[in-house]
Short mmCIF file of C-alpha atoms in Angstrom, two decimals:
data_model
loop_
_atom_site.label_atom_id
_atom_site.label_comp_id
_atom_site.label_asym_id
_atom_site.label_seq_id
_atom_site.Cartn_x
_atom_site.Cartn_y
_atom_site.Cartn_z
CA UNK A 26 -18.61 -10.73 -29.95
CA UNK A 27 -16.36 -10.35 -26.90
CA UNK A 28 -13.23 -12.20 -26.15
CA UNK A 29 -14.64 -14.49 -23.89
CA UNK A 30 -17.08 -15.38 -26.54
CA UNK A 31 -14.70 -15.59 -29.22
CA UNK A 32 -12.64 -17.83 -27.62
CA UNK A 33 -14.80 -20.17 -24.95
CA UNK A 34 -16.26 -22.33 -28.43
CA UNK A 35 -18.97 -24.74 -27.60
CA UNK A 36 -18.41 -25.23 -23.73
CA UNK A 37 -17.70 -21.56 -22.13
CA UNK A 38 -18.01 -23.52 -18.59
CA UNK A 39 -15.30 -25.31 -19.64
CA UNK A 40 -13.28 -22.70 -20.96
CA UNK A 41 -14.18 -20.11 -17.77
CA UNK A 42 -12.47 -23.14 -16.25
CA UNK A 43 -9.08 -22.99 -17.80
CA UNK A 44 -9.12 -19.30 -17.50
CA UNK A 45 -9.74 -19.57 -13.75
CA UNK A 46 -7.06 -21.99 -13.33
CA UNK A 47 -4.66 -19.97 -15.26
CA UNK A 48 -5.27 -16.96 -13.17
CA UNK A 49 -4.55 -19.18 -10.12
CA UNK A 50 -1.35 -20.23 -11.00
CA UNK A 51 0.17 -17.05 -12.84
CA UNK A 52 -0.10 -15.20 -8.99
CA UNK A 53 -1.29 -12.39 -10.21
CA UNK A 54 -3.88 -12.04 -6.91
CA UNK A 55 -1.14 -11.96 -5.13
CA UNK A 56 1.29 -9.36 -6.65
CA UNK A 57 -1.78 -7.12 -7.33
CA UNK A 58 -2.68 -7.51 -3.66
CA UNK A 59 1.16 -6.58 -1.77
CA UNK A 60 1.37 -3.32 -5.05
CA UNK A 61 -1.74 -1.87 -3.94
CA UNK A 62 -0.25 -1.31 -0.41
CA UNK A 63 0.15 -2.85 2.97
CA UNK A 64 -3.38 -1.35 3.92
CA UNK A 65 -6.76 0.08 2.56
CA UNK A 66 -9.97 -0.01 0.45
CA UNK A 67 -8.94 -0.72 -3.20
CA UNK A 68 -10.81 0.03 -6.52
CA UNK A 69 -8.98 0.67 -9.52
CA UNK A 70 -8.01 -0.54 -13.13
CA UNK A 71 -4.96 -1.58 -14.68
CA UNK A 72 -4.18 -0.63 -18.08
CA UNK A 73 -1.30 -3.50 -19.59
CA UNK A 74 -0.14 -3.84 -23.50
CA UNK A 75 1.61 -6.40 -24.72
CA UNK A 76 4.75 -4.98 -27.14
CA UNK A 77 7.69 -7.20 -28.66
CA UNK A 78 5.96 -10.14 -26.49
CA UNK A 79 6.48 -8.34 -23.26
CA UNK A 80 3.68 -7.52 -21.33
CA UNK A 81 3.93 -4.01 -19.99
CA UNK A 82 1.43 -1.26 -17.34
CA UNK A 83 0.72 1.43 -19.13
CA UNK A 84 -2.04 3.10 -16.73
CA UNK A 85 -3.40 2.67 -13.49
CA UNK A 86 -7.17 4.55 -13.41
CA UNK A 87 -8.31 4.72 -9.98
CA UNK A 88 -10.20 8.06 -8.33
CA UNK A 89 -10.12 8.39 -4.31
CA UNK A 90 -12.77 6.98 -2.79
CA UNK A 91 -14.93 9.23 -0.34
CA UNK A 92 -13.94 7.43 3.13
CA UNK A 93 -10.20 7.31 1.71
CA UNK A 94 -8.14 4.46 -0.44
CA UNK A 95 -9.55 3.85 -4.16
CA UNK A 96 -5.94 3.92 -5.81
CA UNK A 97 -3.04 1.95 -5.07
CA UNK A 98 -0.12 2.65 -2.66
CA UNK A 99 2.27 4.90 -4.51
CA UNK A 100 5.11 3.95 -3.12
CA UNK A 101 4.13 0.25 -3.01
CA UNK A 102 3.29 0.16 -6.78
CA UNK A 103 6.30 1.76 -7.87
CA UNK A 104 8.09 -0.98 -5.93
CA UNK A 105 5.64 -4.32 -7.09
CA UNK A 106 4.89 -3.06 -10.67
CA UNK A 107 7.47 -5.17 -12.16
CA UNK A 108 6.39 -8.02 -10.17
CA UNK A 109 2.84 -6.87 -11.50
CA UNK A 110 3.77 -7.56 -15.05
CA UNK A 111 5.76 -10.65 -14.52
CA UNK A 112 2.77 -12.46 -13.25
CA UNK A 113 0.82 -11.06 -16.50
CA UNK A 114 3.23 -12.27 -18.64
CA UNK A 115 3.11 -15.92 -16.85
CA UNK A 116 -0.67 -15.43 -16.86
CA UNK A 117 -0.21 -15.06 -20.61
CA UNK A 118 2.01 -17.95 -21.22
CA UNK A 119 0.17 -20.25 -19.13
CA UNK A 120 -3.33 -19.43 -21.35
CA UNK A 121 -3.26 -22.21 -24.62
CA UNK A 122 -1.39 -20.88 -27.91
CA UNK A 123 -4.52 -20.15 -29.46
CA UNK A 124 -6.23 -17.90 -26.78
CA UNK A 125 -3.61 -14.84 -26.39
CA UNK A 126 -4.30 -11.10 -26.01
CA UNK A 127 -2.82 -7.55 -26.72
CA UNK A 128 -4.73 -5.93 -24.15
CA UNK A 129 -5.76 -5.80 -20.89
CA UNK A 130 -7.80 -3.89 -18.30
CA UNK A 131 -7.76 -5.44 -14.82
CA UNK A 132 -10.27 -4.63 -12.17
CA UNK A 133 -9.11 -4.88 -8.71
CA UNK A 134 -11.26 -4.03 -5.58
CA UNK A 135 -10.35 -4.99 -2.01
CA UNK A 136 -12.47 -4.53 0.77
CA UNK A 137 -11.33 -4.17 4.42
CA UNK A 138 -11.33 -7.95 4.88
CA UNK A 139 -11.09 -11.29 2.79
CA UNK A 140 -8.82 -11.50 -0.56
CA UNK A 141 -8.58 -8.87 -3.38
CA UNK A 142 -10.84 -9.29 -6.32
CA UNK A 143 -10.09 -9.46 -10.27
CA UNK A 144 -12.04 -8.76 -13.27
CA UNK A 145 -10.32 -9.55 -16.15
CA UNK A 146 -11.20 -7.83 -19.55
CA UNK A 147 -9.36 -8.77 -22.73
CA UNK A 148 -8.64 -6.87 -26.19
CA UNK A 149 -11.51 -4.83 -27.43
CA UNK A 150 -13.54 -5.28 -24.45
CA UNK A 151 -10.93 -4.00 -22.24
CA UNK A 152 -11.28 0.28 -23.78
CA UNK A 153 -14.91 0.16 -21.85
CA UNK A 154 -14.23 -1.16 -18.60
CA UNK A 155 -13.24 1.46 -16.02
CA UNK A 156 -13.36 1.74 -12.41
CA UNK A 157 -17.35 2.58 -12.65
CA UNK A 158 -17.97 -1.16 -13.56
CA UNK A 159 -16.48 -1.97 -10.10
CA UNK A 160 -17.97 -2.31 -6.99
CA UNK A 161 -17.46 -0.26 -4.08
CA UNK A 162 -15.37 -1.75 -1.30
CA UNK A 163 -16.51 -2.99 1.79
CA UNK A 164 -16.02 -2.44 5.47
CA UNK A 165 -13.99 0.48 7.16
CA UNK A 166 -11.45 2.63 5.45
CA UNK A 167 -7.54 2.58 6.71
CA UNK A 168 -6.97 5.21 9.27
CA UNK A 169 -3.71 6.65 7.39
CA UNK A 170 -5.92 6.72 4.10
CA UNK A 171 -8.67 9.03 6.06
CA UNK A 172 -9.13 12.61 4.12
CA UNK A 173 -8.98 14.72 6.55
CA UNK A 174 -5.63 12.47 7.76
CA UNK A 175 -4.13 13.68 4.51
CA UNK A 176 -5.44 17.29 4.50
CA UNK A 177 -3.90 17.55 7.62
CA UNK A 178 -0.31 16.33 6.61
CA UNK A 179 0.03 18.27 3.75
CA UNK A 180 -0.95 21.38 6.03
CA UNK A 181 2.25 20.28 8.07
CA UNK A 182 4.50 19.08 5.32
CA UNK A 183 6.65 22.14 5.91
CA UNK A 184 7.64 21.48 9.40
CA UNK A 185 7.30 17.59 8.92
CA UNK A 186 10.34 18.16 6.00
CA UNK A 187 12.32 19.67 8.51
CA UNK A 188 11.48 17.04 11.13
CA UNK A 189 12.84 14.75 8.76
CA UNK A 190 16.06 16.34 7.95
CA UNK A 191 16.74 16.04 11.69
CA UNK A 192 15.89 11.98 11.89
CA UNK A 193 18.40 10.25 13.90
CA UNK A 194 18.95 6.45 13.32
CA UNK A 195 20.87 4.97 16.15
CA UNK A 196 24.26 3.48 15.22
CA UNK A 197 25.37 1.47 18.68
CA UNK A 198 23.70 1.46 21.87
CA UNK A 199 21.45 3.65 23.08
CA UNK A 200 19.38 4.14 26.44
CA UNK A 201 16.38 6.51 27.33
CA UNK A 202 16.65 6.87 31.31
CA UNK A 203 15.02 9.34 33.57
CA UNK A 204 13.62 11.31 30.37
CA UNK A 205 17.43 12.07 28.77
CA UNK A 206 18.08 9.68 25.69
CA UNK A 207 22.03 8.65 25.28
CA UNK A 208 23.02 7.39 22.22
CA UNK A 209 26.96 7.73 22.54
CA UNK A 210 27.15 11.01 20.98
CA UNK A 211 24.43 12.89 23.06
CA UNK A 212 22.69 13.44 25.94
CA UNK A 213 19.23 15.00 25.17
CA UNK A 214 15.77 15.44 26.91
CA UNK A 215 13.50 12.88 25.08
CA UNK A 216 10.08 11.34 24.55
CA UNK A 217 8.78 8.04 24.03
CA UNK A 218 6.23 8.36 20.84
CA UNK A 219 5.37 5.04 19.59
CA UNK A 220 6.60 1.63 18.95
CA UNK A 221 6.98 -0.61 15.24
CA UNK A 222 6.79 -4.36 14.97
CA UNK A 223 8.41 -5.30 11.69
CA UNK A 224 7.00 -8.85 11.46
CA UNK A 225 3.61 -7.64 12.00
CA UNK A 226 3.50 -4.47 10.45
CA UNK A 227 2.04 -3.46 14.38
CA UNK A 228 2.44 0.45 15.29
CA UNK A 229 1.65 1.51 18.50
CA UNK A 230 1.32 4.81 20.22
CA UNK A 231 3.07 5.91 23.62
CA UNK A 232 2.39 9.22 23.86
CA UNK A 233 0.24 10.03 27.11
CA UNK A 234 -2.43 11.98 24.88
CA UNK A 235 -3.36 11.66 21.41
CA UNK A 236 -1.22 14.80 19.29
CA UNK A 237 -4.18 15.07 17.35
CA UNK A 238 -8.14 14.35 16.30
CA UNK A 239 -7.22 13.10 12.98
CA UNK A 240 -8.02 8.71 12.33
CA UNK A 241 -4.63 7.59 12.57
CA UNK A 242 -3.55 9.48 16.07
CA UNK A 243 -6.29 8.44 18.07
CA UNK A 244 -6.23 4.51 17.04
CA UNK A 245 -4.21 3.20 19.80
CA UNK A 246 -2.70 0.18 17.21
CA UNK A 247 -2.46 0.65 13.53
CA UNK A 248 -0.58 -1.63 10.41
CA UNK A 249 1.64 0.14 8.87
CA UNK A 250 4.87 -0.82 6.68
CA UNK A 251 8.23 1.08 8.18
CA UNK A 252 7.87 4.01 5.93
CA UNK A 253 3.96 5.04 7.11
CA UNK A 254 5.45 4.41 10.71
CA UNK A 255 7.87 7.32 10.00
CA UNK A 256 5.17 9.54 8.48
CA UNK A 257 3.35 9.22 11.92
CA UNK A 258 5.74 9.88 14.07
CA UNK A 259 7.49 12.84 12.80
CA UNK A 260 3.55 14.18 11.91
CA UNK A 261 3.39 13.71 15.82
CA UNK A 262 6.71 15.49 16.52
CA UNK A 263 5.66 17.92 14.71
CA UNK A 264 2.54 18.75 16.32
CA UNK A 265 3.97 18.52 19.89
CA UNK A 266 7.00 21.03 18.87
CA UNK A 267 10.34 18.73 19.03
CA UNK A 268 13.41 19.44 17.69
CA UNK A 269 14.03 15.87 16.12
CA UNK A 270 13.04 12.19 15.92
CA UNK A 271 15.59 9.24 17.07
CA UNK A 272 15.14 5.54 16.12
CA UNK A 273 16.50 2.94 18.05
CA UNK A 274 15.49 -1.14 18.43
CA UNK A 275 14.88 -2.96 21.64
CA UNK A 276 16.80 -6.53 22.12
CA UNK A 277 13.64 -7.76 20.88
CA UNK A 278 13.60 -6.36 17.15
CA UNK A 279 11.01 -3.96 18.14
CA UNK A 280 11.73 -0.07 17.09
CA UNK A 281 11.09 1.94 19.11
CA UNK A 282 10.51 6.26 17.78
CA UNK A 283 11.33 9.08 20.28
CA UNK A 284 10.84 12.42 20.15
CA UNK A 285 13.85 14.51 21.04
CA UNK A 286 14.37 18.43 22.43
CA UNK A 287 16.52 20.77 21.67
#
């Protein structure tokens, strides 16, 4: 007998019901949705025990998919997992005191539009369900989750590092004028690359030429959180030979990433 079975009784509609609208309210779609990353195809399982009453991840089981994504963000589950098992453990409170659970595998697949998807599986049924019982995602892959993208950055992590080690942040005014950036403490030949709008995640190139033939350089607009903007512009440093990478904001809020010369 599964869990559902075990604990729906005479009137599983009913129960389905209650389970539903527990779901709903713990916001569990929600957390799951901003830890798997600001972009992407998503198809994974999470792995969650419940010790000492607290509900905690123990695995996340999630190959790469061919066209890129499958597995969450790294960096955006190692910020949201907490916030991951805090909606559990409301999702767990909210379910009546005589339907609880010690384990849990949660399905999660996002396709390139609409809301993330959950399948839920409870106790003993949970061992069983992997992400093979998903279904594949739907619709276009992320650019910056492309394969041959991320072949190609770790073939220039080496000079990217160093690229990085020389990113300048600007402290006080700064002005780019007739190719020469000033920043207060320089003068230095310099070149627009691309442009970041924090409130809507909006990167844009500026570069005459695409640096590259990889997904993410020739898309002319991309979403990307700060951090993936910073990947793509000292990638594209890189490949055009500067000597650093300066960020500065416009009086509108918009950053603004330029490569600099030695």
């Amino acid at each position: 007998m599964t869990w559902f079975d075990h604990h729906a009784g005479a009137d599983p509609a009913a129960f389905y019901a209650r389970l539903a609208a527990a779901v709903a309210a713990c916001g569990i779609q929600e957390a799951v949705d901003t830890a798997s990353g600001a972009v992407g195809l998503r198809r994974f399982v999470v792995r969650a025990e419940v010790h000492d009453g607290r509900v905690r991840l123990v695995q996340v089981d999630g190959p790469p998919l061919p066209r890129g994504g499958g597995p969450p963000s790294a960096a955006a589950w190692a910020a949201n997992q907490g916030v991951v098992e805090a909606a559990l453990a409301r999702l767990r409170r909210t379910l009546p005191r005589e339907v609880d659970f010690t384990e849990l595998a949660l399905g999660v697949v996002r396709h390139a539009t609409g809301p993330v998807e959950l399948s839920f599986r409870f106790d003993g049924d949970a061992a069983g369900f992997g992400p093979g019982n998903l279904p594949m995602p739907v619709g276009p892959p992320a650019p910056i989750e492309d394969p041959a993208w991320l072949r190609s950055q770790a073939a220039w992590a080496a000079r990217v590092d160093e690229l990085r080690a020389r990113f300048a942040v600007a402290r006080g005014d700064w002005a780019l004028v007739g190719g020469l950036l000033d920043d207060g403490q320089r003068r230095v030949a310099a070149t627009p690359l691309a442009s970041w709008h924090a409130g809507q995640r909006r990167f844009e190139w500026l570069v005459a030429e695409p640096v590259g033939e990889e997904a993410p350089l020739v898309e002319p607009e991309l979403t990307v959180d700060l951090a993936g903007a910073i990947d793509l512009v000292c990638y594209a440093a890189a490949r055009i030979g500067a000597a650093g990478v300066f960020q500065g904001a416009l009086p509108t809020g918009v950053v603004v990433f330029l490569a600099t010369r030695a």
